Coordinates of C-alpha atoms in Angstrom, one line a residue:
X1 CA -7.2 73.9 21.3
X2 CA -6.3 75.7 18.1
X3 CA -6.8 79.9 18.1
X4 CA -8.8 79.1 15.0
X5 CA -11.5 77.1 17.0
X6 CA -11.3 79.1 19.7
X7 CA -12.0 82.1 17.5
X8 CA -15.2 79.9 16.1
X9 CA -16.6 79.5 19.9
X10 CA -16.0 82.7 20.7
X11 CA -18.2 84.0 17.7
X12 CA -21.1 81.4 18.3
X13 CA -21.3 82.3 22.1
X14 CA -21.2 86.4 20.7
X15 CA -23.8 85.6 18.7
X16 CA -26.0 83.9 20.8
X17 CA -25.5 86.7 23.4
X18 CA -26.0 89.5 20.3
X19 CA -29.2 88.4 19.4
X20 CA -31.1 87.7 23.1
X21 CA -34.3 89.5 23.1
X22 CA -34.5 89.1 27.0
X23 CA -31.2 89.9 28.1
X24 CA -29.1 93.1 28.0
X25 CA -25.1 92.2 27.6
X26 CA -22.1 94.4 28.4
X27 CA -18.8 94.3 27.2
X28 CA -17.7 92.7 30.1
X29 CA -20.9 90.5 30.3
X30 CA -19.7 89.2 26.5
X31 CA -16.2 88.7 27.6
X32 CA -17.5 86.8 30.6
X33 CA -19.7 84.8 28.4
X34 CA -16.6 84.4 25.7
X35 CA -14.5 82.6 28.8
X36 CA -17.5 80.5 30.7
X37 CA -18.2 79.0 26.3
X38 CA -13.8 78.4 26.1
X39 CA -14.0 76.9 29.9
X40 CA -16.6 74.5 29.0
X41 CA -15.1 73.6 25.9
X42 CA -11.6 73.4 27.0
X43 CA -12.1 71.8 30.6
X44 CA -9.7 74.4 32.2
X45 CA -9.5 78.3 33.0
X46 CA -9.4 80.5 30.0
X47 CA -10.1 84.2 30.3
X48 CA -10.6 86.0 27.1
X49 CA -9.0 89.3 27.0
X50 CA -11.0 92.4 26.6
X51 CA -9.1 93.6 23.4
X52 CA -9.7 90.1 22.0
X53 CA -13.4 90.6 22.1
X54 CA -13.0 93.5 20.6
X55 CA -11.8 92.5 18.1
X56 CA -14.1 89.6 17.7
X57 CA -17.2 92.0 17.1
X58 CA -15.1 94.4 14.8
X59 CA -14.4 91.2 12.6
X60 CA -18.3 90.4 13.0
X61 CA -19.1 93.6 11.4
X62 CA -16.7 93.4 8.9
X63 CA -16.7 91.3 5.3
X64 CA -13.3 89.5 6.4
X65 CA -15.5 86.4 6.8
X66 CA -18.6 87.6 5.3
X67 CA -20.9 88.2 8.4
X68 CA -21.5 92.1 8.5
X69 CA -23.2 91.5 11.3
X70 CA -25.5 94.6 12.5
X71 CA -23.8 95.0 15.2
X72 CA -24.8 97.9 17.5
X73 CA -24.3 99.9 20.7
X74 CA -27.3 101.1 22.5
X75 CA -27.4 103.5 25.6
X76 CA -23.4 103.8 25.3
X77 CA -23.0 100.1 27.2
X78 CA -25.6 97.7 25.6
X79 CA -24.3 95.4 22.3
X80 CA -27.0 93.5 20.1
X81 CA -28.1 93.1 16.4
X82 CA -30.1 96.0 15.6
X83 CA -31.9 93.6 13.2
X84 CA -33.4 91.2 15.9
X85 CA -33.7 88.2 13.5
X86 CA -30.2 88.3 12.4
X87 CA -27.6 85.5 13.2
X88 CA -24.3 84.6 12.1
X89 CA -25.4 81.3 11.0
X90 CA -28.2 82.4 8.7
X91 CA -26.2 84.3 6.1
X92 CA -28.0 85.2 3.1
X93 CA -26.8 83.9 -0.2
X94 CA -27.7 85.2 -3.8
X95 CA -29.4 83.4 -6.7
X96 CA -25.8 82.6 -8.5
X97 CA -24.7 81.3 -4.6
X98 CA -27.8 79.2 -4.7
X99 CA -26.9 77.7 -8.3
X100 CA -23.2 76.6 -7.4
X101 CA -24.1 75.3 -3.9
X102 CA -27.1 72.8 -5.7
X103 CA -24.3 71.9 -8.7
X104 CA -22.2 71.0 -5.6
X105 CA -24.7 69.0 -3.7
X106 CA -25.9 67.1 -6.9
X107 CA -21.6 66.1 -7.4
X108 CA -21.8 65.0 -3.4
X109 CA -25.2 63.1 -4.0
X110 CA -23.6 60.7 -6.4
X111 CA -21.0 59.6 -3.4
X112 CA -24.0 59.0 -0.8
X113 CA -24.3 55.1 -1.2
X114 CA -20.4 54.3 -1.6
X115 CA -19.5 52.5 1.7
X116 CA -17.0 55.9 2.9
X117 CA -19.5 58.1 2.4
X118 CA -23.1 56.9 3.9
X119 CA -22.2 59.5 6.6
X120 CA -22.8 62.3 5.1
X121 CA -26.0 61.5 3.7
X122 CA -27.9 63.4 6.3
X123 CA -25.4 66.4 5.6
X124 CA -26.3 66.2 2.0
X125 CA -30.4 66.0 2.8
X126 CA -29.5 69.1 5.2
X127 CA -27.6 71.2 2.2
X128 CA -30.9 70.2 -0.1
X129 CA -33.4 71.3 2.5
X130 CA -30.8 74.6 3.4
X131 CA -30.4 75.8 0.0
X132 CA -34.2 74.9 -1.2
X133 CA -32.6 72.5 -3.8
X134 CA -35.1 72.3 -6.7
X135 CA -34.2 68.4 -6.4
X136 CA -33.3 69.0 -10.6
X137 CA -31.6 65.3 -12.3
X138 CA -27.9 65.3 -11.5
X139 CA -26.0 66.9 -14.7
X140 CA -22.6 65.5 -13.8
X141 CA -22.0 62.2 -13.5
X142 CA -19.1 60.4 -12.3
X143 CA -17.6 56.6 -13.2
X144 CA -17.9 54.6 -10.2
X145 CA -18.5 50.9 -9.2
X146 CA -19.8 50.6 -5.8
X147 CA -19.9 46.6 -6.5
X148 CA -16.2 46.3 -6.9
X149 CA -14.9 43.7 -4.5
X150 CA -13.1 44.8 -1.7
X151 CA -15.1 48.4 -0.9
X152 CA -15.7 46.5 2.1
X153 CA -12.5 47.4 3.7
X154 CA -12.6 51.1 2.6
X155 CA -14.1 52.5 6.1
X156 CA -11.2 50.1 8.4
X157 CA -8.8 50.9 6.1
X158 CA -9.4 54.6 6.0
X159 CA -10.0 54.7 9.7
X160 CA -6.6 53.1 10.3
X161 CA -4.8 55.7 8.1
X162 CA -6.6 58.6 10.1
X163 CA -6.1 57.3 13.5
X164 CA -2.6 55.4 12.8
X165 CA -3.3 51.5 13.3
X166 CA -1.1 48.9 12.4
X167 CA -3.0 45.8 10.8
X168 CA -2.7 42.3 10.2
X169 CA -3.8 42.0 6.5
X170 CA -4.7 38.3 4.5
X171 CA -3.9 39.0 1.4
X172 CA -4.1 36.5 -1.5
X173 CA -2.0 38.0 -4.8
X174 CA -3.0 36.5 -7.9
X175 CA 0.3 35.1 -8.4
X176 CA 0.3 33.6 -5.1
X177 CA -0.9 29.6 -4.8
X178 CA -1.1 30.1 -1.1
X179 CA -2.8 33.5 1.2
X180 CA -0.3 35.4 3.8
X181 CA -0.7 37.7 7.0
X182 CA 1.1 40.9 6.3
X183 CA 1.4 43.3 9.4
X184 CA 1.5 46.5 8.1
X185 CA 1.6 50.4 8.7
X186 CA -1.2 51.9 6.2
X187 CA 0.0 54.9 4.8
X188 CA -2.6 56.0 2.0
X189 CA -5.8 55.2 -0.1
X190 CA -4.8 55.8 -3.4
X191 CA -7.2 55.3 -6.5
X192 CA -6.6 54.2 -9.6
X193 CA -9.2 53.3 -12.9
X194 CA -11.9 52.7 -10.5
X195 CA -9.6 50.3 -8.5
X196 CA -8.6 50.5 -4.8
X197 CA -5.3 50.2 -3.1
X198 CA -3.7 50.6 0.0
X199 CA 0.1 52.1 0.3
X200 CA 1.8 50.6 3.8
X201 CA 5.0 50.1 5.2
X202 CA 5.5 46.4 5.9
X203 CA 9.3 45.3 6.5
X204 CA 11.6 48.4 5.5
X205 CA 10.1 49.2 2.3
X206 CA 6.4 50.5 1.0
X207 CA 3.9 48.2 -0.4
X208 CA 1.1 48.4 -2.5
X209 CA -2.2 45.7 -1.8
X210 CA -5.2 46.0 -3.9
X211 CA -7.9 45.7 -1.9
X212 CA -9.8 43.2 -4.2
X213 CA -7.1 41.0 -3.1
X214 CA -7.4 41.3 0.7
X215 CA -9.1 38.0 2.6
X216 CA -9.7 39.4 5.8
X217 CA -8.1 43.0 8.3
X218 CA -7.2 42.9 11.8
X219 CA -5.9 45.7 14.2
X220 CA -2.7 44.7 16.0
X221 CA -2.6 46.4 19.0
X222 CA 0.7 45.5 19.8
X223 CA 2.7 47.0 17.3
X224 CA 3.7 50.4 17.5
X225 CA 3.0 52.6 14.3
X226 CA 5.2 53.7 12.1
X227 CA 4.7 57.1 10.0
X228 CA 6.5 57.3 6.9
X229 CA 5.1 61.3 6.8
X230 CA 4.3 59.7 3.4
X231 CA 4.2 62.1 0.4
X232 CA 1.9 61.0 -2.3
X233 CA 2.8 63.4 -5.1
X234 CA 6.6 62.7 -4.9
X235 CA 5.7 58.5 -4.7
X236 CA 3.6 58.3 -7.7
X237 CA 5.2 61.4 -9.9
X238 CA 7.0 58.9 -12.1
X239 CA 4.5 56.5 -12.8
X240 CA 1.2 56.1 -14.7
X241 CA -1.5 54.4 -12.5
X242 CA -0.2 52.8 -9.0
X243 CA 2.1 50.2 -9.9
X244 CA 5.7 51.8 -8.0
X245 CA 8.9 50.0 -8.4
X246 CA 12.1 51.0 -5.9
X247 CA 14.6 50.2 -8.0
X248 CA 13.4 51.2 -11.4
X249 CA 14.1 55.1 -12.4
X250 CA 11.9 57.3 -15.2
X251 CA 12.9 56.8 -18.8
X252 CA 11.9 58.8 -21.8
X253 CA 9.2 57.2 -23.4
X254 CA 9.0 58.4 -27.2
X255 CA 6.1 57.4 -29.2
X256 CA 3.9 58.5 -32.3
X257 CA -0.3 59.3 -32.3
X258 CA -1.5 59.6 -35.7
X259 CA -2.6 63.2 -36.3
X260 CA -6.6 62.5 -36.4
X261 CA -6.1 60.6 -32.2
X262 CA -3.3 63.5 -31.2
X263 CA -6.1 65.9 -29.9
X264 CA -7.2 63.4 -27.3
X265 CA -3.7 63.1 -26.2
X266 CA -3.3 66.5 -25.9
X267 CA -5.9 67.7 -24.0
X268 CA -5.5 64.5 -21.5
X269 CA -2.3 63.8 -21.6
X270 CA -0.7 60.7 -20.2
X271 CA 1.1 61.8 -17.8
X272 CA 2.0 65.7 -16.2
X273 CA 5.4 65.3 -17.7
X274 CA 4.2 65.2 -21.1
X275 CA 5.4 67.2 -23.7
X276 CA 5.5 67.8 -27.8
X277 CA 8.5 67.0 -29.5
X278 CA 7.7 66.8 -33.3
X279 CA 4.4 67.6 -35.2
X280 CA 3.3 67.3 -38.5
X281 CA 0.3 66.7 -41.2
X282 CA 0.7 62.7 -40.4
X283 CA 1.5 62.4 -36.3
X284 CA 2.3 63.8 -33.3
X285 CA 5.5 63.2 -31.4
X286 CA 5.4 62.8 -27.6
X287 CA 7.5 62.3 -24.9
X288 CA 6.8 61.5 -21.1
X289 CA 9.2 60.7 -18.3
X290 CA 7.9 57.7 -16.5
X291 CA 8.4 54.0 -15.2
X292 CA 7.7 51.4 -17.3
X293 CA 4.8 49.3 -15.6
X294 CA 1.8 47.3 -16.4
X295 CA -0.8 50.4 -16.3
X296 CA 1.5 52.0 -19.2
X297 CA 1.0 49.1 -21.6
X298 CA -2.3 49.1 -20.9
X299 CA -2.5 53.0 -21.5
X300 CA -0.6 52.3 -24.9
X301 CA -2.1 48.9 -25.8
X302 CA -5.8 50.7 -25.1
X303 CA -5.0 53.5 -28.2
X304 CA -4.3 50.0 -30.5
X305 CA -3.4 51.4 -34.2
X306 CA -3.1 54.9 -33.3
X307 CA -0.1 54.7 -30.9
X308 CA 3.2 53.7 -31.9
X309 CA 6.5 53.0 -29.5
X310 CA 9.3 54.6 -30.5
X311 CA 11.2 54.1 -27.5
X312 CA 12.8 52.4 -25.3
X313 CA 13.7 49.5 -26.9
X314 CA 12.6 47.1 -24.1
X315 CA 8.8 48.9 -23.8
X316 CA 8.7 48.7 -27.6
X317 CA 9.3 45.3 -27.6
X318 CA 7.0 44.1 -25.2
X319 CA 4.1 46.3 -27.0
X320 CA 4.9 44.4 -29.9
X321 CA 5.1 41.1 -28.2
X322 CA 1.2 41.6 -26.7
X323 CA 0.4 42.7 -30.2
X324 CA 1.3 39.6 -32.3
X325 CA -0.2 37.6 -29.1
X326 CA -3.4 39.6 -30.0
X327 CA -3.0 39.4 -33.7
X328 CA -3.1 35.3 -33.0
X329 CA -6.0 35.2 -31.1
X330 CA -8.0 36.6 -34.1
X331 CA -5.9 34.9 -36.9
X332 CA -6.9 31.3 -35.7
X333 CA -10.5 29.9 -35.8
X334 CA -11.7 27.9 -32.7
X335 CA -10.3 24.7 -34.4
X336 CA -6.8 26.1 -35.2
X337 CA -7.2 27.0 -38.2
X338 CA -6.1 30.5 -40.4
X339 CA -8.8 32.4 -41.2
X340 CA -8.7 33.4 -45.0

């Protein structure tokens, strides 16, 4: 068991102990008290040193973790809360405190009926109740699409990552004519414009399934799991969206916003590695260090008129290439015809 959660039991047994009306408790009654809670908790002997409680109740008093519990000594060998309805657990909290906690619980209230989450909507009901929400209409809302196909999988899929299960996945691409059973070591949940994918390890090399594209999950519980120690940052800090090639490096990409659409690209840029290199009255210059993939046309594509590629040749031509594909779709009436 972690000194940390040792430390927590220890404090919840002081404070029960601190603030018994019926009981008087010594020193060594607490730290008999302290060891019988750990013993319980733990299965095994554990004795809990008499400067260890010490320093428990020093830290109670204190504002190290925000208690300053009223802690006192009575008839030189008695310990209890000289305020008889204090408790560790029932800190007071100011009007501001109050205010942030109910902005908080209004974010968490817009996650209670996505599939992941449905556990912790008696937690939320218990932080409303807790912090006498005044129930006020949620002020922040967040995009989210709790119909999208595949949400099904979340919990399984999350589980598996947490608990380090190897799974036989269906999976169906849209290229693909035909499905296939992938075995694979889930790794991460990573989302990206309110769509779902799973990172795993299937045959030497890391894979990326959308989840709107998964049939059907089983466990295998005969393959041993296999932990990549998986760093997300470092996977994804090349690339815009979740699209990850092995092979393919960053390039500078160079390209032109008009100055009236620069402001939105400043403030949310495209990608962290963003920077300015030219400005003036008509455009902005930028540059960004990525991989070229299908979620950075569709990032460049989706600013249409505004955005111009400057570079590299290759991204630049197959912008242009979607463009005059666009540019036909609308030039032709439904019989084949030019418009005029």
């Amino acid at each position: 068991m972690s000194s940390n959660k040792n430390a927590l039991i220890r404090y919840k047994t002081l404070d029960k102990c601190l603030k018994n009306k019926y009981k008087k408790y010594t020193l060594e009654d607490l730290i008999d008290e302290c060891s019988e809670a750990l013993f319980e908790f733990e299965g095994k002997e554990s004795f809990v040193s008499k400067r260890t409680v010490q320093l428990d109740l020093q830290n109670m008093r204190s504002e190290k973790f925000g208690y300053e519990a009223p802690i006192e000594v009575y008839e030189r060998r008695y310990y209890r809360y000289s305020d008889p309805d204090y408790s560790i657990h029932q800190i007071s909290v100011n009007e501001n405190d109050l205010k942030a906690m109910n902005n908080a619980v209004q974010i968490l209230k817009q996650f209670k009926d996505f599939s992941m989450f449905k556990e912790m909507n008696g937690v939320i009901q218990k932080l409303e109740d807790s912090i006498h929400s005044t129930h006020q209409k949620s002020i922040i809302h967040l995009d989210k699409n709790e119909r999208l196909k595949g949400l099904e999988y979340i919990d399984v899929l999350y589980e598996s990552v947490l608990n380090k299960k190897v799974l036989k996945i269906c999976y169906k691409s849209f290229k693909a004519k035909e499905q296939n059973v992938l075995t694979v070591h889930p790794q991460l949940l990573k989302e990206y414009n309110n769509r779902w994918f799973l990172i795993c390890w299937h045959k030497k090399a890391i894979y990326n399934l959308a989840l709107d594209r998964i049939v059907s999950i089983e466990t295998d519980h005969e393959t041993e799991y296999i932990d990549k120690d998986f760093d997300a940052d470092r996977y994804f800090g090349e690339v815009i969206g979740a699209t990850v090639s092995e092979t393919q490096r960053g390039q500078n990409v160079i390209f032109t916003v008009k100055a009236d659409h620069a402001p939105y690209v400043k403030t949310k840029p495209f990608h962290h590695s963003q920077e300015i290199i030219k400005e003036d009255d008509e455009c902005t210059t930028f540059k960004i260090c990525v991989q070229l993939n299908f979620e950075l046309e569709r990032m460049i594509l989706g600013m249409g008129e505004f955005l111009t590629v400057l570079g590299p040749r290759k991204l630049k031509q197959r912008i242009a290439k979607s463009i005059r594909i666009a540019y036909s779709n609308y030039h032709t009436t439904e019989n084949g015809d030019e418009e005029l």
